[in-house]
């Protein structure tokens, strides 16, 4: 959707609110509905447009001169990368970054909606900023990211958080200059949230965090509609970037000396399916990127349903695609998987794992798991535990199911008490720790290749980085190792990391173990 089309739609929130006013309903007459599965699934088939003409109008260029900004980021890598784009736009407007929130002239809270506790953290953060706004009323406070795409959240902010100056969503961060200007000019809260995703905008400025590792978006949105998940609503329909644009970005990162990139998407396996004029999928993209001289390439996240043999073959080739696959399973029980809408069974997941392990014997598999799905029985939960034993994941992110309004699962009655869910999570986490430790033990005494990212968080004399298979290694060595792939002798395997000693710079980027 281009700017002209956008203006013609009645589904945007474009509300300005007098802060004294109490009736907010009129601002929502023409806005998007709360998440609604039937409506969302009828997503328009209209073609996605690719916009290469983004530019910042001259009149905004000095907006931030002499002013500072700080962005607080919650949630996933997609949000972290959106923050880099917003930092790029703010930089182009003349703002400079600052670490001290009390000194910042513009504060943006980039929010996550995936679980209730993520949202609660954000509300308490916004609440904490009330006194700052009182002391420094000229500070501009903005809320953006996934939570802004939820009508209930926008309502709550309008009603209870007078200290917020602007709210914008995930589809219009490129309009930050205009939104900011409006916030400066108007005494009212500026709300601009698009319910519909717009064009894919290619040449947005970015200020990446660090110069060693980089995120690269390959697609936006998700069409999978797992029944518990808010993401298809907050991030919109799947839109893949054109291969040429991605490859050019990766080439450019290689030229700048980046050592590792991570290809990002909610479900990267769907990459390319929405581009009608092209028979090109993630396997093809990985193949093309493997020819670029960048030492390490990761990708996340993969849905087990459409993980192809072609992708397995490309990863098995070795080269720069690292043998680490994050493959969220969510549950080990067929009935739960079915109501989650995951489109695979325990058996087909295990079959995929077997195919991956057969072709990539040194693969590190990690996963996401939800416990305490509505009505999950003890036996069903135990199947998650036994699946974990069968696969021996090297790590897992584990969560208690969190009800998200508007998702199909939110309508389900739930007979599992919270303390039972908590107890299941504890049992699962014990297993996760056991296999994580076991995975690390295999490196004891080995030489590993580590991309040294800097000094350890705890000790400035200790260097830290990750192996290809995503194991954290702390080691003593020269500071000149920072930014390079180096060989490290592992002296000790701990519960969550390895300790080692620097040996030398690595000559090749092939895996040793
Ligand atoms: N409740 C708990 N966990 C969730 N996830 C997504 N939605 C929910 C929810 N409503 C988890 C899934 C997903 C990860 C990113 O977050 O495990 O893979
Ligand atoms: Fe959510 Fe991932 Fe399922 Fe998409 S594939 S709905 S992002 S859990």
Short mmCIF file of C-alpha atoms in Angstrom, two decimals, residues 154-375:
data_model
loop_
_atom_site.label_atom_id
_atom_site.label_comp_id
_atom_site.label_asym_id
_atom_site.label_seq_id
_atom_site.Cartn_x
_atom_site.Cartn_y
_atom_site.Cartn_z
CA UNK A 154 -3.85 1.72 22.50
CA UNK A 155 -7.04 2.27 24.54
CA UNK A 156 -5.25 1.61 27.80
CA UNK A 157 -2.47 4.06 26.94
CA UNK A 158 -4.97 6.71 25.87
CA UNK A 159 -6.84 6.30 29.15
CA UNK A 160 -4.11 5.74 31.69
CA UNK A 161 -0.75 6.93 30.38
CA UNK A 162 -0.99 10.65 29.78
CA UNK A 163 2.79 10.81 29.72
CA UNK A 164 2.90 9.16 26.27
CA UNK A 165 3.16 11.58 23.32
CA UNK A 166 2.92 9.24 20.38
CA UNK A 167 1.95 5.67 19.48
CA UNK A 168 2.82 4.05 16.18
CA UNK A 169 2.77 0.45 14.99
CA UNK A 170 4.98 -2.06 13.20
CA UNK A 171 3.89 -1.17 9.64
CA UNK A 172 4.73 2.53 9.62
CA UNK A 173 8.08 3.03 11.34
CA UNK A 174 9.27 4.71 8.14
CA UNK A 175 6.85 7.54 9.01
CA UNK A 176 8.75 8.33 12.19
CA UNK A 177 9.81 11.82 10.93
CA UNK A 178 6.20 12.84 10.24
CA UNK A 179 4.89 11.29 13.47
CA UNK A 180 7.59 13.02 15.52
CA UNK A 181 6.86 16.36 13.92
CA UNK A 182 3.20 15.96 14.75
CA UNK A 183 4.11 15.12 18.34
CA UNK A 184 6.16 18.33 18.60
CA UNK A 185 3.43 20.47 17.08
CA UNK A 186 0.44 19.05 18.86
CA UNK A 187 -0.44 19.10 22.53
CA UNK A 188 -2.44 15.94 22.02
CA UNK A 189 -1.25 12.34 21.89
CA UNK A 190 -0.45 11.36 18.31
CA UNK A 191 -1.66 7.88 17.40
CA UNK A 192 -0.85 6.44 14.00
CA UNK A 193 -1.28 2.70 13.72
CA UNK A 194 -1.90 1.01 10.38
CA UNK A 195 -3.98 -2.11 10.61
CA UNK A 196 -2.76 -3.16 7.15
CA UNK A 197 0.79 -3.80 6.24
CA UNK A 198 2.09 -1.42 3.59
CA UNK A 199 4.84 -1.66 0.99
CA UNK A 200 8.15 -3.39 1.58
CA UNK A 201 10.43 -0.40 2.01
CA UNK A 202 13.95 -1.19 0.96
CA UNK A 203 16.34 1.62 1.58
CA UNK A 204 15.58 2.64 5.13
CA UNK A 205 18.62 3.92 7.00
CA UNK A 206 19.96 1.60 9.75
CA UNK A 207 22.39 2.01 12.59
CA UNK A 208 23.41 -1.54 13.43
CA UNK A 209 24.45 -2.45 16.92
CA UNK A 210 28.11 -3.36 16.55
CA UNK A 211 30.10 -4.16 13.43
CA UNK A 212 30.64 -7.91 13.87
CA UNK A 213 27.15 -9.45 13.62
CA UNK A 214 24.16 -8.15 11.66
CA UNK A 215 20.46 -8.96 11.34
CA UNK A 216 19.04 -9.13 7.83
CA UNK A 217 15.27 -9.26 7.35
CA UNK A 218 14.29 -11.61 4.57
CA UNK A 219 10.55 -11.43 5.12
CA UNK A 220 7.94 -9.76 7.24
CA UNK A 221 4.74 -11.08 8.84
CA UNK A 222 3.34 -14.57 9.33
CA UNK A 223 0.44 -16.48 7.74
CA UNK A 224 0.66 -19.61 9.90
CA UNK A 225 -1.92 -18.56 12.51
CA UNK A 226 -0.86 -20.97 15.25
CA UNK A 227 -3.90 -20.77 17.51
CA UNK A 228 -2.07 -19.27 20.52
CA UNK A 229 -0.05 -16.67 18.66
CA UNK A 230 -0.62 -12.92 18.28
CA UNK A 231 2.17 -12.40 15.73
CA UNK A 232 0.10 -12.88 12.52
CA UNK A 233 -2.11 -10.05 13.78
CA UNK A 234 0.60 -7.67 15.00
CA UNK A 235 3.00 -8.23 12.11
CA UNK A 236 0.56 -8.73 9.24
CA UNK A 237 0.66 -11.03 6.25
CA UNK A 238 3.81 -12.65 4.88
CA UNK A 239 5.80 -10.39 2.59
CA UNK A 240 9.16 -11.56 1.27
CA UNK A 241 11.87 -9.17 0.19
CA UNK A 242 13.13 -9.71 -3.35
CA UNK A 243 16.22 -11.99 -3.45
CA UNK A 244 18.28 -9.34 -5.23
CA UNK A 245 17.71 -6.79 -2.43
CA UNK A 246 18.67 -9.30 0.27
CA UNK A 247 21.77 -10.49 -1.58
CA UNK A 248 22.93 -6.92 -2.18
CA UNK A 249 22.50 -6.14 1.53
CA UNK A 250 24.52 -9.23 2.51
CA UNK A 251 27.25 -8.39 -0.04
CA UNK A 252 27.43 -4.91 1.40
CA UNK A 253 27.74 -6.29 4.95
CA UNK A 254 30.54 -8.60 3.75
CA UNK A 255 32.35 -5.64 2.19
CA UNK A 256 32.05 -3.78 5.49
CA UNK A 257 33.75 -6.71 7.25
CA UNK A 258 30.81 -8.20 9.14
CA UNK A 259 31.62 -11.76 10.25
CA UNK A 260 28.12 -13.12 10.79
CA UNK A 261 24.62 -12.44 9.57
CA UNK A 262 21.30 -13.82 10.77
CA UNK A 263 18.49 -14.00 8.22
CA UNK A 264 15.30 -13.01 9.97
CA UNK A 265 11.64 -13.82 9.55
CA UNK A 266 8.78 -15.13 11.72
CA UNK A 267 8.86 -18.27 9.59
CA UNK A 268 11.78 -18.06 7.19
CA UNK A 269 10.79 -21.35 5.55
CA UNK A 270 7.89 -19.53 3.89
CA UNK A 271 10.36 -17.23 2.21
CA UNK A 272 9.46 -16.54 -1.43
CA UNK A 273 6.05 -18.25 -1.43
CA UNK A 274 4.27 -14.92 -1.73
CA UNK A 275 6.31 -13.78 -4.75
CA UNK A 276 4.18 -14.95 -7.66
CA UNK A 277 6.63 -14.30 -10.47
CA UNK A 278 9.45 -16.28 -8.88
CA UNK A 279 10.11 -19.95 -8.10
CA UNK A 280 12.60 -19.27 -5.36
CA UNK A 281 12.60 -20.43 -1.74
CA UNK A 282 14.77 -20.32 1.36
CA UNK A 283 16.94 -23.18 0.04
CA UNK A 284 17.74 -21.10 -3.06
CA UNK A 285 18.45 -18.01 -0.99
CA UNK A 286 20.76 -19.94 1.35
CA UNK A 287 22.53 -21.39 -1.69
CA UNK A 288 23.09 -17.91 -3.16
CA UNK A 289 24.19 -16.45 0.16
CA UNK A 290 26.62 -19.34 0.72
CA UNK A 291 28.57 -17.99 -2.26
CA UNK A 292 29.11 -14.62 -0.55
CA UNK A 293 32.31 -14.15 1.37
CA UNK A 294 30.83 -13.76 4.84
CA UNK A 295 32.09 -16.33 7.37
CA UNK A 296 28.86 -17.24 9.15
CA UNK A 297 25.22 -17.27 8.14
CA UNK A 298 22.39 -18.13 10.54
CA UNK A 299 18.64 -18.06 9.97
CA UNK A 300 15.67 -17.95 12.31
CA UNK A 301 12.92 -19.03 12.86
CA UNK A 302 11.99 -22.21 11.01
CA UNK A 303 8.56 -23.79 11.20
CA UNK A 304 8.91 -27.61 11.07
CA UNK A 305 5.98 -27.86 8.65
CA UNK A 306 7.76 -26.45 5.62
CA UNK A 307 11.40 -27.29 6.24
CA UNK A 308 12.47 -28.67 2.88
CA UNK A 309 15.07 -31.31 1.91
CA UNK A 310 16.65 -28.66 -0.28
CA UNK A 311 17.34 -26.55 2.82
CA UNK A 312 18.83 -29.58 4.59
CA UNK A 313 21.08 -30.25 1.59
CA UNK A 314 22.33 -26.66 1.46
CA UNK A 315 23.13 -26.60 5.20
CA UNK A 316 24.80 -30.04 4.87
CA UNK A 317 27.16 -28.59 2.25
CA UNK A 318 28.92 -26.81 5.12
CA UNK A 319 30.41 -23.57 3.91
CA UNK A 320 29.18 -20.52 5.72
CA UNK A 321 25.68 -21.74 6.64
CA UNK A 322 26.21 -22.83 10.24
CA UNK A 323 24.94 -26.21 11.47
CA UNK A 324 22.56 -24.75 14.04
CA UNK A 325 18.83 -25.09 13.47
CA UNK A 326 16.24 -23.55 15.73
CA UNK A 327 13.16 -25.69 15.17
CA UNK A 328 10.30 -24.83 17.54
CA UNK A 329 8.30 -27.98 18.38
CA UNK A 330 5.94 -26.41 20.99
CA UNK A 331 4.58 -29.81 22.17
CA UNK A 332 5.31 -33.52 21.81
CA UNK A 333 1.67 -34.58 21.77
CA UNK A 334 -0.39 -34.92 18.58
CA UNK A 335 -3.70 -33.73 20.05
CA UNK A 336 -2.06 -30.59 21.48
CA UNK A 337 -0.18 -29.94 18.24
CA UNK A 338 -3.46 -30.23 16.39
CA UNK A 339 -5.29 -27.66 18.51
CA UNK A 340 -2.24 -25.44 18.33
CA UNK A 341 -2.68 -25.53 14.54
CA UNK A 342 0.92 -26.52 14.01
CA UNK A 343 0.21 -28.74 10.95
CA UNK A 344 2.69 -31.51 11.88
CA UNK A 345 2.59 -34.52 14.16
CA UNK A 346 5.07 -35.85 16.69
CA UNK A 347 5.99 -38.53 14.16
CA UNK A 348 6.54 -36.13 11.25
CA UNK A 349 8.60 -33.82 13.48
CA UNK A 350 10.79 -36.74 14.57
CA UNK A 351 11.07 -37.81 10.94
CA UNK A 352 12.29 -34.33 9.99
CA UNK A 353 14.81 -34.41 12.85
CA UNK A 354 16.06 -37.81 11.64
CA UNK A 355 16.47 -36.49 8.08
CA UNK A 356 18.37 -33.46 9.37
CA UNK A 357 20.62 -35.53 11.62
CA UNK A 358 21.34 -38.03 8.84
CA UNK A 359 22.62 -35.32 6.50
CA UNK A 360 24.08 -32.92 9.08
CA UNK A 361 25.53 -35.19 11.80
CA UNK A 362 27.10 -32.30 13.74
CA UNK A 363 23.86 -30.27 13.82
CA UNK A 364 22.87 -28.38 16.99
CA UNK A 365 19.09 -28.44 17.33
CA UNK A 366 17.31 -25.99 19.61
CA UNK A 367 13.60 -25.44 20.13
CA UNK A 368 10.70 -23.52 21.71
CA UNK A 369 8.14 -25.26 23.91
CA UNK A 370 4.86 -24.12 25.44
CA UNK A 371 3.60 -25.94 28.54
CA UNK A 372 0.16 -25.77 30.08
CA UNK A 373 -1.78 -25.30 26.85
CA UNK A 374 -5.52 -25.15 27.64
CA UNK A 375 -6.58 -28.57 28.93
#
